């Protein structure tokens, strides 16, 4: 049974009808306004950006109290029911999923690191090179040049494990990508040597840019280890647009009434390995130019949301059916080789399960949907702005209830500057379009 948390400050929220001009158009609810699929529903009153938010007067409450109540209730539940009911994709190739889970320690909030750890690979040698390079981020939190002593230990460990494990790393490369992977390994070795020189020169400011470069090489090597697509999408979804791999898009936004920011391009990486249906649906809409010219429709300090088209429809109307195209809720859990479909993790009783694509990073991208229907997402998307008391990394109540399918990896901090009425001038696929199968935009075009 799901945890039901009785408290005077928790209330059910439904989708809101509003826009900034006080004319009515429906927006699907998003986290922090309505936690769909979760029996403890917490109302939150964000800053007043629109008329509809005035309806929450008298219903504000302590977010910390609610989060603690939820955590306590979930912690009291024992036992994990079997996965009856939802559709589960079938793995095409065995994957040692324990090597793809997030490394223990402080919550990982960097979008690039989350994407690297989410790759479906089982090569321990490259992971052991990756971890100390990722740990440089924590080392740099030490003040002044003292941080360089810790960074030096990280780099030495990475260098040592790379030399010891290079043969195993090369053997893990997909045959069709081996030449490219070996080239990246050579660049990684040279780059580590360069970073050691930077440390010797006590040049603290040069460490982070070089770390980013090295981790890009590591991520490239790891992607070159993925041989084909790792599982079979369930038959009922196989004819939908599917992203079988990764893709990246650039979203150009025109910012109004901000003297410090006129326009911004957000680089977003979409993960089809863990959310092929969700990411495929989005890429297909991007290629239809569905979002071009659309305004930001919510920006309340917790999320930025868009994707509600003009008119009465709440999502994308497929011209071939003249009906709203919806997609199933799609969640991949650590330790599993493929996603589950059609149910939240809370509904499955997987209260302590961790998702492969968590709401850890500022700019986590996910689908909005109807409050009481798991499989109602269509075109409305949101980006989470971290961190709030309700959604602390690795302990939030959003994971497993909304389908995450990507992260903003460049200029993510500027999401906080967006507001209702800012215009998405364009979203363009800049890589990975060849990973999209069953594209409907070509049929329509």
Coordinates of N, CA and C in Angstrom, one line a residue, residues 36-142:
X36 N 1.7 14.3 -8.8 CA 0.8 13.3 -9.3 C 1.4 11.9 -9.0
X37 N 0.5 11.0 -8.7 CA 0.9 9.6 -8.5 C 1.4 9.4 -7.1
X38 N 1.3 10.4 -6.2 CA 1.8 10.3 -4.9 C 0.7 10.6 -3.9
X39 N 0.4 9.8 -3.0 CA -0.8 10.0 -2.2 C -0.6 11.1 -1.2
X40 N 0.7 11.5 -0.9 CA 0.9 12.7 -0.1 C 1.0 13.9 -1.0
X41 N 0.0 14.7 -1.0 CA 0.1 15.8 -2.0 C 0.3 17.1 -1.2
X42 N 1.4 17.8 -1.6 CA 1.8 18.9 -0.8 C 1.6 20.2 -1.6
X43 N 0.8 21.1 -1.0 CA 0.6 22.4 -1.7 C 1.7 23.3 -1.4
X44 N 2.1 24.1 -2.4 CA 3.2 25.1 -2.2 C 2.8 26.4 -2.8
X45 N 3.0 27.5 -2.2 CA 2.7 28.8 -2.7 C 3.9 29.5 -3.1
X46 N 4.2 29.5 -4.4 CA 5.4 30.1 -4.9 C 5.2 31.6 -5.0
X47 N 6.2 32.4 -5.4 CA 6.0 33.8 -5.5 C 4.9 34.1 -6.5
X48 N 4.2 35.2 -6.3 CA 3.0 35.5 -7.1 C 3.4 36.0 -8.5
X49 N 3.3 35.1 -9.5 CA 3.6 35.5 -10.9 C 2.3 35.5 -11.7
X50 N 1.2 35.1 -11.2 CA 0.0 35.1 -12.0 C -1.2 35.1 -11.1
X51 N -2.4 35.4 -11.7 CA -3.6 35.5 -10.9 C -3.9 34.2 -10.3
X52 N -3.7 33.0 -11.0 CA -4.1 31.8 -10.5 C -3.4 31.4 -9.1
X53 N -2.2 31.9 -8.9 CA -1.5 31.6 -7.7 C -2.2 32.2 -6.5
X54 N -3.0 33.2 -6.7 CA -3.7 33.8 -5.6 C -4.7 32.8 -4.9
X55 N -5.1 31.8 -5.7 CA -6.0 30.8 -5.2 C -5.5 30.0 -4.1
X56 N -4.2 30.1 -3.9 CA -3.6 29.3 -2.8 C -3.4 30.0 -1.5
X57 N -4.0 31.2 -1.4 CA -3.9 31.9 -0.1 C -4.4 31.1 1.0
X58 N -3.7 31.1 2.1 CA -4.2 30.3 3.3 C -3.8 28.9 3.2
X59 N -3.1 28.5 2.1 CA -2.7 27.0 2.0 C -1.2 26.8 2.0
X60 N -0.5 27.9 2.4 CA 1.0 27.7 2.4 C 1.3 26.9 3.6
X61 N 2.5 26.2 3.6 CA 2.9 25.4 4.7 C 4.4 25.3 4.7
X62 N 5.0 24.6 5.7 CA 6.4 24.4 5.8 C 6.8 23.3 4.8
X63 N 7.6 23.6 3.8 CA 8.1 22.5 2.9 C 8.9 21.5 3.6
X64 N 9.7 22.0 4.6 CA 10.6 21.1 5.3 C 9.7 20.1 6.1
X65 N 8.6 20.6 6.8 CA 7.8 19.7 7.5 C 7.2 18.6 6.6
X66 N 6.7 19.0 5.4 CA 6.1 18.1 4.5 C 7.1 17.0 4.0
X67 N 8.3 17.5 3.7 CA 9.3 16.6 3.2 C 9.7 15.6 4.3
X68 N 9.8 16.1 5.5 CA 10.2 15.2 6.6 C 9.1 14.2 6.8
X69 N 7.8 14.6 6.7 CA 6.7 13.7 6.9 C 6.7 12.6 5.9
X70 N 7.0 13.0 4.6 CA 7.0 12.0 3.5 C 8.2 11.0 3.8
X71 N 9.3 11.6 4.1 CA 10.5 10.7 4.3 C 10.2 9.7 5.5
X72 N 9.6 10.1 6.5 CA 9.3 9.3 7.6 C 8.3 8.2 7.3
X73 N 7.3 8.6 6.5 CA 6.3 7.6 6.1 C 6.9 6.6 5.2
X74 N 7.7 7.0 4.2 CA 8.3 6.1 3.3 C 9.2 5.1 4.0
X75 N 9.9 5.7 5.0 CA 10.9 4.9 5.8 C 10.3 3.8 6.6
X76 N 9.0 3.9 6.9 CA 8.3 2.9 7.7 C 7.8 1.7 6.9
X77 N 7.9 1.9 5.6 CA 7.4 0.8 4.7 C 8.5 -0.2 4.4
X78 N 8.2 -1.5 4.6 CA 9.1 -2.5 4.3 C 8.6 -3.4 3.3
X79 N 9.5 -4.1 2.6 CA 9.1 -5.1 1.6 C 8.9 -4.4 0.3
X80 N 9.2 -5.1 -0.8 CA 9.1 -4.6 -2.2 C 8.2 -5.6 -3.0
X81 N 7.0 -5.1 -3.4 CA 6.2 -6.0 -4.1 C 6.8 -6.4 -5.5
X82 N 6.3 -7.5 -6.0 CA 6.8 -7.8 -7.4 C 6.2 -6.9 -8.4
X83 N 6.9 -6.8 -9.5 CA 6.5 -5.8 -10.6 C 5.4 -6.4 -11.4
X84 N 4.2 -6.4 -10.8 CA 3.0 -6.8 -11.5 C 2.3 -5.7 -12.2
X85 N 1.9 -5.8 -13.4 CA 1.1 -4.7 -14.0 C 1.8 -3.9 -15.1
X86 N 2.9 -3.2 -14.7 CA 3.5 -2.3 -15.7 C 4.2 -3.1 -16.8
X87 N 4.4 -2.5 -17.9 CA 5.1 -3.1 -19.0 C 6.6 -2.9 -18.8
X88 N 7.4 -3.9 -18.9 CA 8.8 -3.9 -18.7 C 9.5 -4.3 -20.0
X89 N 10.4 -3.4 -20.4 CA 11.2 -3.6 -21.6 C 12.1 -4.8 -21.4
X90 N 12.4 -5.5 -22.5 CA 13.3 -6.7 -22.4 C 14.7 -6.3 -22.9
X91 N 15.7 -6.7 -22.0 CA 17.1 -6.4 -22.4 C 17.6 -7.2 -23.6
X92 N 18.2 -6.6 -24.5 CA 18.7 -7.3 -25.7 C 20.1 -7.9 -25.4
X93 N 20.9 -7.3 -24.5 CA 22.2 -7.8 -24.2 C 22.4 -7.6 -22.7
X94 N 23.1 -8.6 -22.1 CA 23.3 -8.5 -20.6 C 24.1 -7.3 -20.3
X95 N 23.8 -6.6 -19.2 CA 24.6 -5.5 -18.8 C 24.8 -5.6 -17.3
X96 N 26.0 -5.4 -16.8 CA 26.2 -5.4 -15.3 C 25.9 -4.1 -14.8
X97 N 24.6 -3.9 -14.4 CA 24.1 -2.6 -14.1 C 24.7 -2.0 -12.9
X98 N 25.3 -2.8 -12.0 CA 25.9 -2.3 -10.8 C 27.1 -1.4 -11.1
X99 N 27.6 -1.5 -12.3 CA 28.7 -0.7 -12.7 C 28.2 0.7 -13.2
X100 N 27.0 0.8 -13.5 CA 26.4 2.0 -14.1 C 25.7 2.8 -13.0
X101 N 25.6 2.3 -11.8 CA 24.9 3.1 -10.8 C 25.8 4.2 -10.3
X102 N 25.2 5.2 -9.7 CA 26.0 6.4 -9.2 C 26.9 5.9 -8.1
X103 N 28.1 6.4 -8.1 CA 29.1 6.1 -7.1 C 28.7 6.7 -5.8
X104 N 28.9 5.9 -4.7 CA 28.5 6.3 -3.4 C 29.2 7.5 -2.9
X105 N 28.6 8.3 -2.1 CA 29.2 9.6 -1.6 C 28.2 10.7 -1.7
X106 N 28.7 11.9 -1.8 CA 27.8 13.1 -1.9 C 27.0 13.0 -3.2
X107 N 25.7 13.5 -3.1 CA 24.9 13.4 -4.3 C 25.6 14.0 -5.5
X108 N 25.5 13.4 -6.7 CA 26.1 13.9 -7.9 C 25.1 14.9 -8.5
X109 N 25.5 16.1 -8.7 CA 24.6 17.2 -9.2 C 25.1 17.6 -10.6
X110 N 26.3 17.3 -11.0 CA 26.8 17.7 -12.3 C 26.1 16.9 -13.4
X111 N 25.4 17.6 -14.4 CA 24.7 16.9 -15.4 C 25.6 16.0 -16.3
X112 N 26.8 16.4 -16.6 CA 27.7 15.6 -17.4 C 28.0 14.3 -16.6
X113 N 28.3 14.4 -15.3 CA 28.6 13.2 -14.6 C 27.4 12.3 -14.5
X114 N 26.2 12.8 -14.3 CA 25.0 12.0 -14.3 C 24.8 11.3 -15.6
X115 N 25.0 11.9 -16.7 CA 24.9 11.3 -18.1 C 26.0 10.2 -18.3
X116 N 27.2 10.5 -17.8 CA 28.2 9.4 -17.9 C 27.9 8.2 -17.1
X117 N 27.5 8.4 -15.9 CA 27.1 7.2 -15.1 C 25.9 6.5 -15.5
X118 N 25.1 7.1 -16.3 CA 23.8 6.5 -16.8 C 24.0 5.7 -18.1
X119 N 25.2 5.7 -18.6 CA 25.5 4.9 -19.8 C 25.4 3.4 -19.5
X120 N 24.8 2.6 -20.4 CA 24.7 1.2 -20.2 C 26.0 0.4 -20.5
X121 N 27.0 0.5 -19.7 CA 28.3 -0.1 -19.9 C 28.6 -0.9 -18.6
X122 N 29.6 -1.9 -18.8 CA 30.0 -2.7 -17.6 C 31.5 -2.8 -17.5
X123 N 32.2 -1.7 -17.9 CA 33.6 -1.7 -17.9 C 34.1 -1.0 -16.6
X124 N 34.6 -1.8 -15.7 CA 35.0 -1.3 -14.4 C 36.3 -0.5 -14.5
X125 N 37.1 -0.8 -15.5 CA 38.4 -0.1 -15.6 C 38.2 1.4 -16.0
X126 N 37.3 1.7 -16.9 CA 37.1 3.1 -17.3 C 36.4 3.8 -16.1
X127 N 35.5 3.1 -15.4 CA 34.8 3.8 -14.3 C 35.9 4.2 -13.2
X128 N 36.9 3.4 -13.0 CA 37.9 3.6 -12.0 C 38.8 4.8 -12.4
X129 N 38.9 5.1 -13.7 CA 39.5 6.3 -14.2 C 38.6 7.5 -14.0
X130 N 37.4 7.3 -14.3 CA 36.4 8.4 -14.3 C 36.3 8.9 -12.9
X131 N 36.1 8.1 -11.9 CA 35.8 8.5 -10.5 C 36.8 9.6 -9.9
X132 N 38.1 9.3 -9.9 CA 38.9 10.4 -9.4 C 38.9 11.7 -10.2
X133 N 38.6 11.6 -11.5 CA 38.5 12.8 -12.2 C 37.3 13.6 -11.9
X134 N 36.2 12.8 -11.6 CA 34.9 13.5 -11.1 C 35.2 14.1 -9.7
X135 N 36.0 13.4 -8.9 CA 36.2 13.8 -7.5 C 37.0 15.2 -7.5
X136 N 37.6 15.6 -8.5 CA 38.3 16.9 -8.6 C 37.3 18.0 -8.2
X137 N 36.1 17.8 -8.6 CA 35.1 18.9 -8.3 C 35.0 19.1 -6.8
X138 N 34.9 18.0 -6.0 CA 34.9 18.1 -4.6 C 36.2 18.7 -4.0
X139 N 37.3 18.3 -4.6 CA 38.6 18.8 -4.1 C 38.7 20.3 -4.3
X140 N 38.2 20.8 -5.4 CA 38.3 22.2 -5.7 C 37.4 23.1 -4.7
X141 N 36.6 22.4 -3.9 CA 35.8 23.2 -2.9 C 36.7 23.6 -1.7
X142 N 37.9 23.1 -1.6 CA 38.8 23.5 -0.6 C 39.4 24.9 -1.0

